[in-house]
Amino acid sequence: MTVPPAAPGLPTVQVAVASAVLAAGVQAILAASGLHGAPAGEADVLIVDDAWLADPDALGGHPALVALGSGVWAALLPDLSAGGWAALGADATPAELLAGVLGAAAGLAVLPPALLPSPTPETPADDLQDDDPAGAPGDVILTPRERDVLALLAEGLSNKRAARDLGVSESTVKFHVQALYSKLGVQSRAGAVARGISLGLVSV
């Protein structure tokens, strides 16, 4: 069976997700819209899932990336993609998937409303007021690497400097930072440090 050619002006897509069922569903949605595949490494857009979070640097430099799954992709993709990107939930609708693929191919950044930042001028994202430790979860468990990253945040190190100190990539540090935000229930580095101190996870 031959793969029909992509419609004129539409990007080609490679689906590289771990689940065969998800891959089949994604490919069916794309094909129904005139988007078709290309040999590995030659597609305009690469679609991935959370299985790639184990080694996100392997995606570096691809022209356009669409990630399905975790919200941490929103922090990783800007550095991994050479062009546009989209971070979508695993339950993205066909319309959202198509918008993500076409937006990424056009060099845009695509996020679902739930992942869009919403700081106000009076309350910026890095303001500690948004991250008041009073509502801290009582049972936070961090991995050893997350504790290392939190300690470096407490020292005021940038992601690049933390990556150098830990001997890992900057993308890996960003992944751990996003995991810390999620576990600590905060949205900023200052909030993560304040929450970590209040829970006894880090000392300064």
Coordinates of N, CA and C in Angstrom, one line a residue:
M1 N 0.8 -1.2 0.0 CA 0.0 0.0 0.0 C 0.9 1.2 0.0
T2 N 0.6 2.1 -0.9 CA 1.5 3.3 -1.0 C 0.8 4.4 -0.2
V3 N 1.7 5.3 0.4 CA 1.2 6.4 1.2 C 0.9 7.5 0.2
P4 N -0.3 8.1 0.3 CA -0.6 9.2 -0.6 C 0.2 10.4 -0.4
P5 N 0.5 11.2 -1.4 CA 1.4 12.3 -1.2 C 0.6 13.4 -0.4
A6 N 1.4 14.2 0.3 CA 0.8 15.3 1.1 C 0.2 16.3 0.2
A7 N -0.9 16.9 0.7 CA -1.6 17.9 0.0 C -0.6 19.1 -0.2
P8 N -0.7 19.8 -1.4 CA 0.2 20.9 -1.6 C 0.2 22.0 -0.5
G9 N 1.3 22.4 -0.1 CA 1.4 23.4 0.9 C 1.3 22.9 2.4
L10 N 1.0 21.7 2.6 CA 0.8 21.1 3.9 C 2.1 20.4 4.3
P11 N 2.4 20.5 5.6 CA 3.7 19.9 6.1 C 3.6 18.4 6.2
T12 N 4.7 17.7 6.1 CA 4.8 16.3 6.3 C 5.0 16.0 7.8
V13 N 4.6 14.9 8.3 CA 4.6 14.6 9.7 C 5.2 13.2 10.0
Q14 N 6.0 13.1 11.0 CA 6.5 11.8 11.5 C 5.9 11.7 12.9
V15 N 5.3 10.5 13.2 CA 4.7 10.2 14.5 C 5.7 9.3 15.2
A16 N 6.2 9.7 16.3 CA 7.2 8.9 17.1 C 6.7 8.8 18.5
V17 N 5.6 8.2 18.8 CA 5.1 8.0 20.1 C 5.2 6.5 20.5
A18 N 5.2 6.3 21.8 CA 5.5 4.9 22.3 C 4.3 4.0 22.1
S19 N 3.1 4.5 22.2 CA 1.9 3.7 22.2 C 1.5 3.5 20.7
A20 N 1.4 2.2 20.3 CA 0.9 1.9 18.9 C -0.5 2.4 18.7
V21 N -1.3 2.3 19.7 CA -2.7 2.7 19.6 C -2.8 4.2 19.4
L22 N -2.0 5.0 20.2 CA -2.0 6.4 20.1 C -1.5 6.8 18.7
A23 N -0.4 6.1 18.3 CA 0.2 6.5 17.0 C -0.8 6.3 15.8
A24 N -1.6 5.2 15.9 CA -2.5 4.9 14.9 C -3.6 5.9 14.8
G25 N -4.1 6.3 16.0 CA -5.1 7.4 16.1 C -4.6 8.7 15.6
V26 N -3.4 9.1 15.9 CA -2.8 10.3 15.5 C -2.7 10.3 13.9
Q27 N -2.2 9.2 13.4 CA -2.0 9.1 12.0 C -3.3 9.2 11.2
A28 N -4.4 8.6 11.8 CA -5.7 8.6 11.2 C -6.2 10.0 11.1
I29 N -6.0 10.8 12.2 CA -6.5 12.2 12.2 C -5.7 13.0 11.2
L30 N -4.4 12.8 11.1 CA -3.6 13.6 10.2 C -4.0 13.2 8.7
A31 N -4.1 11.9 8.5 CA -4.4 11.5 7.1 C -5.8 12.0 6.6
A32 N -6.7 12.1 7.5 CA -8.1 12.6 7.2 C -8.0 14.1 6.8
S33 N -7.0 14.8 7.3 CA -6.8 16.2 7.0 C -5.8 16.5 5.9
G34 N -5.4 15.4 5.2 CA -4.4 15.6 4.1 C -3.0 15.7 4.5
L35 N -2.7 15.4 5.8 CA -1.3 15.4 6.3 C -0.8 14.0 6.3
H36 N 0.4 13.8 5.7 CA 0.9 12.5 5.5 C 2.4 12.4 6.0
G37 N 2.9 11.2 6.1 CA 4.2 10.9 6.6 C 5.3 11.2 5.7
A38 N 6.5 11.1 6.3 CA 7.8 11.2 5.5 C 8.8 10.3 6.1
P39 N 9.9 10.0 5.4 CA 10.9 9.1 6.0 C 11.5 9.8 7.3
A40 N 11.9 9.0 8.2 CA 12.5 9.5 9.5 C 13.6 10.5 9.2
G41 N 13.5 11.6 9.9 CA 14.5 12.7 9.7 C 14.2 13.6 8.6
E42 N 13.2 13.4 7.8 CA 12.8 14.2 6.6 C 11.5 15.0 6.8
A43 N 10.8 14.6 7.9 CA 9.4 15.2 8.1 C 9.6 16.7 8.5
D44 N 8.6 17.5 8.2 CA 8.6 18.9 8.6 C 8.3 19.0 10.1
V45 N 7.4 18.1 10.6 CA 7.0 18.1 12.0 C 7.2 16.7 12.6
L46 N 7.7 16.7 13.8 CA 7.8 15.4 14.6 C 6.9 15.5 15.7
I47 N 6.1 14.4 15.9 CA 5.1 14.3 17.0 C 5.7 13.3 18.0
V48 N 5.8 13.7 19.3 CA 6.4 12.8 20.3 C 5.5 12.8 21.5
D49 N 5.8 11.9 22.5 CA 5.0 11.8 23.7 C 6.0 11.8 24.9
D50 N 5.4 11.5 26.1 CA 6.2 11.6 27.3 C 7.4 10.6 27.4
A51 N 7.3 9.6 26.5 CA 8.4 8.6 26.5 C 9.8 9.3 26.2
W52 N 9.7 10.4 25.5 CA 10.9 11.1 25.1 C 11.5 11.9 26.3
L53 N 10.7 12.1 27.4 CA 11.2 12.9 28.5 C 12.4 12.2 29.1
A54 N 12.6 10.9 28.9 CA 13.8 10.3 29.5 C 15.1 10.8 28.8
D55 N 15.0 11.3 27.6 CA 16.2 11.9 26.9 C 15.7 12.9 25.9
P56 N 15.2 14.1 26.5 CA 14.7 15.1 25.6 C 15.7 15.7 24.7
D57 N 17.0 15.7 25.0 CA 18.0 16.3 24.2 C 18.1 15.6 22.8
A58 N 17.6 14.3 22.8 CA 17.7 13.6 21.5 C 16.8 14.3 20.4
L59 N 15.9 15.1 20.9 CA 15.0 15.8 19.9 C 15.6 17.1 19.4
G60 N 16.7 17.6 20.0 CA 17.2 18.9 19.7 C 17.5 19.1 18.2
G61 N 17.1 20.3 17.8 CA 17.4 20.8 16.4 C 16.3 20.4 15.4
H62 N 15.3 19.7 15.8 CA 14.3 19.3 14.8 C 13.5 20.6 14.3
P63 N 13.2 20.7 13.0 CA 12.5 21.9 12.5 C 11.3 22.3 13.3
A64 N 10.4 21.3 13.7 CA 9.2 21.6 14.4 C 8.8 20.4 15.2
L65 N 8.4 20.6 16.5 CA 8.1 19.6 17.4 C 6.7 19.7 17.9
V66 N 5.9 18.6 18.1 CA 4.6 18.6 18.7 C 4.7 17.5 19.8
A67 N 4.5 17.9 21.1 CA 4.6 16.9 22.2 C 3.2 16.7 22.8
L68 N 2.9 15.4 23.0 CA 1.6 15.1 23.6 C 1.8 14.5 25.0
G69 N 1.2 15.1 26.0 CA 1.3 14.6 27.3 C 1.6 15.6 28.4
S70 N 2.7 15.5 29.1 CA 3.0 16.4 30.3 C 3.1 17.8 29.9
G71 N 2.7 18.7 30.9 CA 2.8 20.1 30.7 C 4.3 20.6 30.8
V72 N 5.2 19.7 31.2 CA 6.6 20.2 31.3 C 7.2 20.4 29.9
W73 N 6.6 19.9 28.9 CA 7.0 20.1 27.5 C 7.1 21.6 27.2
A74 N 6.1 22.4 27.8 CA 6.1 23.8 27.5 C 7.4 24.5 27.8
A75 N 8.1 24.0 28.8 CA 9.3 24.6 29.2 C 10.5 24.1 28.4
L76 N 10.4 22.8 27.9 CA 11.5 22.2 27.2 C 11.6 22.5 25.7
L77 N 10.4 22.5 25.1 CA 10.4 22.7 23.6 C 11.0 23.9 23.1
P78 N 10.9 25.1 23.7 CA 11.5 26.3 23.1 C 13.0 26.1 22.9
D79 N 13.7 25.3 23.7 CA 15.1 25.1 23.5 C 15.4 23.9 22.6
L80 N 14.5 23.0 22.5 CA 14.7 21.8 21.7 C 14.4 22.0 20.2
S81 N 13.4 22.8 19.9 CA 13.0 22.9 18.5 C 13.7 24.0 17.8
A82 N 14.1 23.8 16.6 CA 14.8 24.8 15.8 C 13.8 25.8 15.2
G83 N 12.5 25.5 15.3 CA 11.5 26.4 14.8 C 10.3 26.4 15.7
G84 N 9.1 26.1 15.2 CA 7.9 26.1 16.0 C 7.7 24.9 16.8
W85 N 6.8 25.0 17.7 CA 6.5 23.8 18.6 C 5.1 23.9 19.2
A86 N 4.6 22.8 19.7 CA 3.3 22.7 20.3 C 3.4 21.7 21.5
A87 N 2.9 22.1 22.6 CA 2.8 21.3 23.8 C 1.3 21.0 24.1
L88 N 0.8 19.8 23.8 CA -0.6 19.5 24.0 C -0.8 18.4 25.0
G89 N -2.0 18.3 25.6 CA -2.3 17.2 26.5 C -2.5 15.9 25.7
A90 N -2.3 14.8 26.4 CA -2.5 13.5 25.8 C -3.9 13.3 25.3
D91 N -4.9 14.1 25.9 CA -6.3 14.0 25.5 C -6.6 15.1 24.5
A92 N -5.7 15.6 23.7 CA -5.9 16.7 22.8 C -7.0 16.2 21.8
T93 N -7.8 17.1 21.4 CA -8.9 16.8 20.4 C -8.2 16.8 19.0
P94 N -8.9 16.2 18.0 CA -8.4 16.3 16.6 C -8.1 17.7 16.2
A95 N -9.0 18.6 16.5 CA -8.8 20.0 16.1 C -7.6 20.6 16.8
E96 N -7.3 20.3 18.1 CA -6.1 20.8 18.8 C -4.9 20.2 18.2
L97 N -4.9 18.9 17.8 CA -3.8 18.3 17.2 C -3.4 18.9 15.9
L98 N -4.4 19.2 15.1 CA -4.1 19.8 13.8 C -3.6 21.2 13.9
A99 N -4.2 21.9 14.9 CA -3.7 23.3 15.1 C -2.3 23.3 15.6
G100 N -2.0 22.3 16.4 CA -0.6 22.2 16.9 C 0.4 21.9 15.8
V101 N 0.1 21.0 14.9 CA 0.9 20.6 13.8 C 1.1 21.7 12.9
L102 N 0.0 22.3 12.5 CA 0.1 23.4 11.5 C 0.8 24.7 12.1
G103 N 0.5 24.9 13.4 CA 1.2 26.1 14.0 C 2.7 25.9 14.2
A104 N 3.1 24.7 14.6 CA 4.5 24.4 14.7 C 5.2 24.5 13.4
A105 N 4.5 23.9 12.4 CA 5.1 24.0 11.0 C 5.3 25.4 10.5
A106 N 4.4 26.3 11.0 CA 4.5 27.7 10.6 C 5.5 28.5 11.5
G107 N 6.1 27.8 12.4 CA 7.1 28.5 13.3 C 6.5 29.2 14.5
L108 N 5.3 28.7 14.9 CA 4.6 29.3 16.0 C 4.7 28.4 17.2
A109 N 4.4 29.0 18.4 CA 4.4 28.2 19.7 C 2.9 28.0 20.0
V110 N 2.5 26.8 20.2 CA 1.1 26.5 20.4 C 0.9 25.8 21.8
L111 N 0.0 26.4 22.6 CA -0.3 25.8 23.9 C -1.8 25.8 24.1
P112 N -2.3 24.8 24.8 CA -3.7 24.8 25.2 C -3.9 25.8 26.3
P113 N -5.2 26.4 26.4 CA -5.4 27.4 27.4 C -5.0 27.1 28.8
A114 N -5.1 25.8 29.2 CA -4.7 25.4 30.6 C -3.2 25.6 30.9
L115 N -2.4 25.6 29.8 CA -0.9 25.8 30.0 C -0.5 27.2 29.8
L116 N -1.4 28.1 29.4 CA -0.9 29.5 29.1 C -0.7 30.2 30.4
P117 N 0.4 30.9 30.6 CA 0.7 31.7 31.8 C -0.3 32.8 31.9
S118 N -0.7 33.1 33.1 CA -1.7 34.2 33.3 C -1.3 35.2 34.4
P119 N 0.0 35.7 34.4 CA 0.4 36.7 35.4 C -0.2 38.0 35.1
T120 N -0.5 38.8 36.1 CA -1.0 40.1 35.8 C 0.1 41.1 36.1
P121 N 0.0 42.4 35.6 CA 1.0 43.3 35.9 C 1.3 43.6 37.3
E122 N 0.2 43.5 38.1 CA 0.4 43.7 39.6 C 1.0 42.5 40.3
T123 N 0.8 41.3 39.7 CA 1.3 40.1 40.3 C 2.1 39.3 39.3
P124 N 3.3 39.6 39.1 CA 4.1 38.8 38.1 C 4.3 37.4 38.6
A125 N 4.7 36.5 37.6 CA 4.8 35.1 37.9 C 5.9 34.8 39.0
D126 N 6.9 35.7 39.0 CA 8.0 35.4 40.0 C 7.7 36.0 41.4
D127 N 6.5 36.6 41.5 CA 6.2 37.2 42.8 C 5.9 36.2 43.8
L128 N 6.4 36.3 45.0 CA 6.2 35.3 46.1 C 4.8 35.3 46.5
Q129 N 4.0 36.3 46.3 CA 2.6 36.3 46.7 C 1.8 35.1 46.0
D130 N 2.2 34.8 44.8 CA 1.6 33.7 44.1 C 2.0 32.3 44.7
D131 N 3.0 32.3 45.4 CA 3.6 31.1 45.9 C 3.7 31.1 47.5
D132 N 2.7 31.5 48.1 CA 2.7 31.6 49.6 C 2.8 30.2 50.1
P133 N 3.8 29.9 51.0 CA 4.1 28.6 51.5 C 3.0 28.1 52.4
A134 N 2.0 29.0 52.8 CA 1.0 28.6 53.7 C 0.2 27.3 53.3
G135 N 0.1 27.2 52.0 CA -0.7 26.1 51.5 C 0.1 24.9 51.0
A136 N 1.3 24.8 51.6 CA 2.2 23.7 51.2 C 1.7 22.4 51.4
P137 N 1.9 21.4 50.5 CA 1.5 20.1 50.7 C 2.3 19.5 51.9
G138 N 1.7 18.6 52.7 CA 2.4 18.1 53.8 C 3.3 16.9 53.6
D139 N 3.2 16.3 52.4 CA 4.0 15.1 52.2 C 4.6 15.2 50.8
V140 N 5.7 15.9 50.6 CA 6.3 16.1 49.3 C 7.6 15.2 49.3
I141 N 7.7 14.4 48.3 CA 8.8 13.5 48.1 C 9.6 13.9 46.9
L142 N 10.8 14.3 47.1 CA 11.7 14.7 46.0 C 12.7 13.6 45.7
T143 N 13.1 13.4 44.4 CA 14.2 12.5 44.1 C 15.5 13.2 44.5
P144 N 16.5 12.4 44.6 CA 17.8 13.0 44.9 C 18.3 14.1 44.0
R145 N 18.0 13.9 42.7 CA 18.4 14.9 41.7 C 17.5 16.2 41.9
E146 N 16.2 16.0 42.2 CA 15.4 17.2 42.4 C 15.9 17.9 43.6
R147 N 16.3 17.2 44.7 CA 16.9 17.9 45.8 C 18.1 18.7 45.5
D148 N 19.0 18.1 44.6 CA 20.2 18.8 44.1 C 19.8 20.1 43.4
V149 N 18.8 20.0 42.5 CA 18.4 21.1 41.7 C 17.8 22.2 42.6
L150 N 17.0 21.8 43.6 CA 16.4 22.8 44.5 C 17.5 23.5 45.3
A151 N 18.5 22.8 45.7 CA 19.6 23.4 46.5 C 20.3 24.4 45.7
L152 N 20.5 24.1 44.4 CA 21.2 25.1 43.5 C 20.3 26.3 43.2
L153 N 19.0 26.1 43.1 CA 18.0 27.2 43.0 C 18.2 28.1 44.2
A154 N 18.3 27.5 45.4 CA 18.4 28.3 46.6 C 19.7 29.1 46.6
E155 N 20.7 28.6 45.9 CA 21.9 29.4 45.8 C 21.9 30.5 44.7
G156 N 20.7 30.5 44.0 CA 20.5 31.6 43.0 C 21.2 31.2 41.7
L157 N 21.5 30.0 41.4 CA 22.2 29.6 40.2 C 21.2 29.6 39.0
S158 N 21.6 30.0 37.9 CA 20.8 29.9 36.7 C 20.7 28.4 36.2
N159 N 19.8 28.1 35.3 CA 19.7 26.8 34.8 C 21.0 26.3 34.1
K160 N 21.6 27.2 33.4 CA 22.8 26.9 32.7 C 24.0 26.6 33.7
R161 N 24.1 27.4 34.7 CA 25.1 27.1 35.7 C 24.8 25.9 36.5
A162 N 23.5 25.6 36.8 CA 23.2 24.4 37.5 C 23.5 23.2 36.7
A163 N 23.2 23.3 35.4 CA 23.5 22.2 34.5 C 25.0 21.9 34.5
R164 N 25.8 22.9 34.5 CA 27.3 22.7 34.5 C 27.7 22.1 35.8
D165 N 27.2 22.5 36.9 CA 27.6 22.0 38.2 C 27.2 20.5 38.3
L166 N 26.0 20.2 37.7 CA 25.5 18.8 37.9 C 26.0 17.9 36.8
G167 N 26.6 18.4 35.7 CA 27.1 17.6 34.7 C 26.0 17.1 33.8
V168 N 24.9 17.9 33.6 CA 23.8 17.4 32.8 C 23.5 18.6 31.8
S169 N 22.5 18.4 30.9 CA 22.2 19.4 30.0 C 21.2 20.4 30.6
E170 N 21.2 21.6 30.0 CA 20.3 22.6 30.5 C 18.8 22.2 30.4
S171 N 18.5 21.4 29.4 CA 17.1 20.9 29.2 C 16.7 20.0 30.3
T172 N 17.7 19.2 30.8 CA 17.4 18.2 31.9 C 17.2 19.0 33.2
V173 N 17.9 20.1 33.4 CA 17.7 20.9 34.6 C 16.3 21.5 34.5
K174 N 15.9 22.0 33.3 CA 14.6 22.6 33.2 C 13.5 21.6 33.5
F175 N 13.7 20.3 33.1 CA 12.7 19.3 33.3 C 12.6 19.1 34.8
H176 N 13.7 19.0 35.6 CA 13.7 18.9 37.0 C 13.0 20.1 37.7
V177 N 13.3 21.3 37.2 CA 12.7 22.5 37.8 C 11.2 22.4 37.6
Q178 N 10.7 22.0 36.4 CA 9.3 21.9 36.2 C 8.6 20.9 37.1
A179 N 9.4 19.8 37.4 CA 8.9 18.7 38.3 C 8.8 19.3 39.7
L180 N 9.8 20.1 40.1 CA 9.7 20.7 41.4 C 8.5 21.6 41.6
Y181 N 8.3 22.4 40.5 CA 7.1 23.3 40.6 C 5.9 22.5 40.8
S182 N 5.7 21.4 40.1 CA 4.5 20.6 40.2 C 4.4 20.0 41.6
K183 N 5.5 19.4 42.1 CA 5.4 18.8 43.4 C 5.2 19.8 44.5
L184 N 5.8 20.9 44.4 CA 5.7 21.9 45.5 C 4.5 22.9 45.3
G185 N 3.8 22.8 44.2 CA 2.6 23.6 44.0 C 2.9 25.1 43.8
V186 N 4.0 25.4 43.1 CA 4.4 26.7 42.9 C 4.6 27.0 41.4
Q187 N 4.9 28.3 41.1 CA 5.0 28.7 39.7 C 6.3 29.5 39.4
S188 N 7.2 29.5 40.4 CA 8.4 30.3 40.2 C 9.5 29.7 41.0
R189 N 10.8 30.1 40.6 CA 12.0 29.7 41.3 C 11.9 30.2 42.7
A190 N 11.6 31.4 42.9 CA 11.5 32.0 44.3 C 10.5 31.2 45.1
G191 N 9.4 30.9 44.5 CA 8.3 30.2 45.2 C 8.8 28.8 45.6
A192 N 9.6 28.1 44.7 CA 10.1 26.8 44.9 C 11.0 26.8 46.1
V193 N 11.9 27.8 46.2 CA 12.8 27.9 47.3 C 12.1 28.2 48.6
A194 N 11.2 29.1 48.6 CA 10.4 29.4 49.8 C 9.7 28.2 50.3
R195 N 9.0 27.5 49.4 CA 8.3 26.3 49.8 C 9.2 25.2 50.3
G196 N 10.3 25.1 49.6 CA 11.3 24.1 50.1 C 11.8 24.4 51.4
I197 N 12.1 25.6 51.7 CA 12.6 26.0 53.1 C 11.5 25.7 54.1
S198 N 10.3 26.1 53.8 CA 9.2 25.9 54.8 C 8.9 24.4 55.1
L199 N 9.3 23.5 54.1 CA 9.0 22.1 54.3 C 10.3 21.4 54.8
G200 N 11.4 22.2 55.0 CA 12.6 21.6 55.5 C 13.4 20.8 54.4
L201 N 13.0 21.0 53.2 CA 13.7 20.3 52.1 C 15.0 20.9 51.6
V202 N 15.2 22.2 52.0 CA 16.4 22.9 51.7 C 16.7 23.9 52.7
S203 N 18.0 24.2 53.0 CA 18.3 25.2 54.0 C 19.2 26.2 53.3
V204 N 19.2 27.5 53.7 CA 20.0 28.5 53.2 C 20.8 29.3 54.3

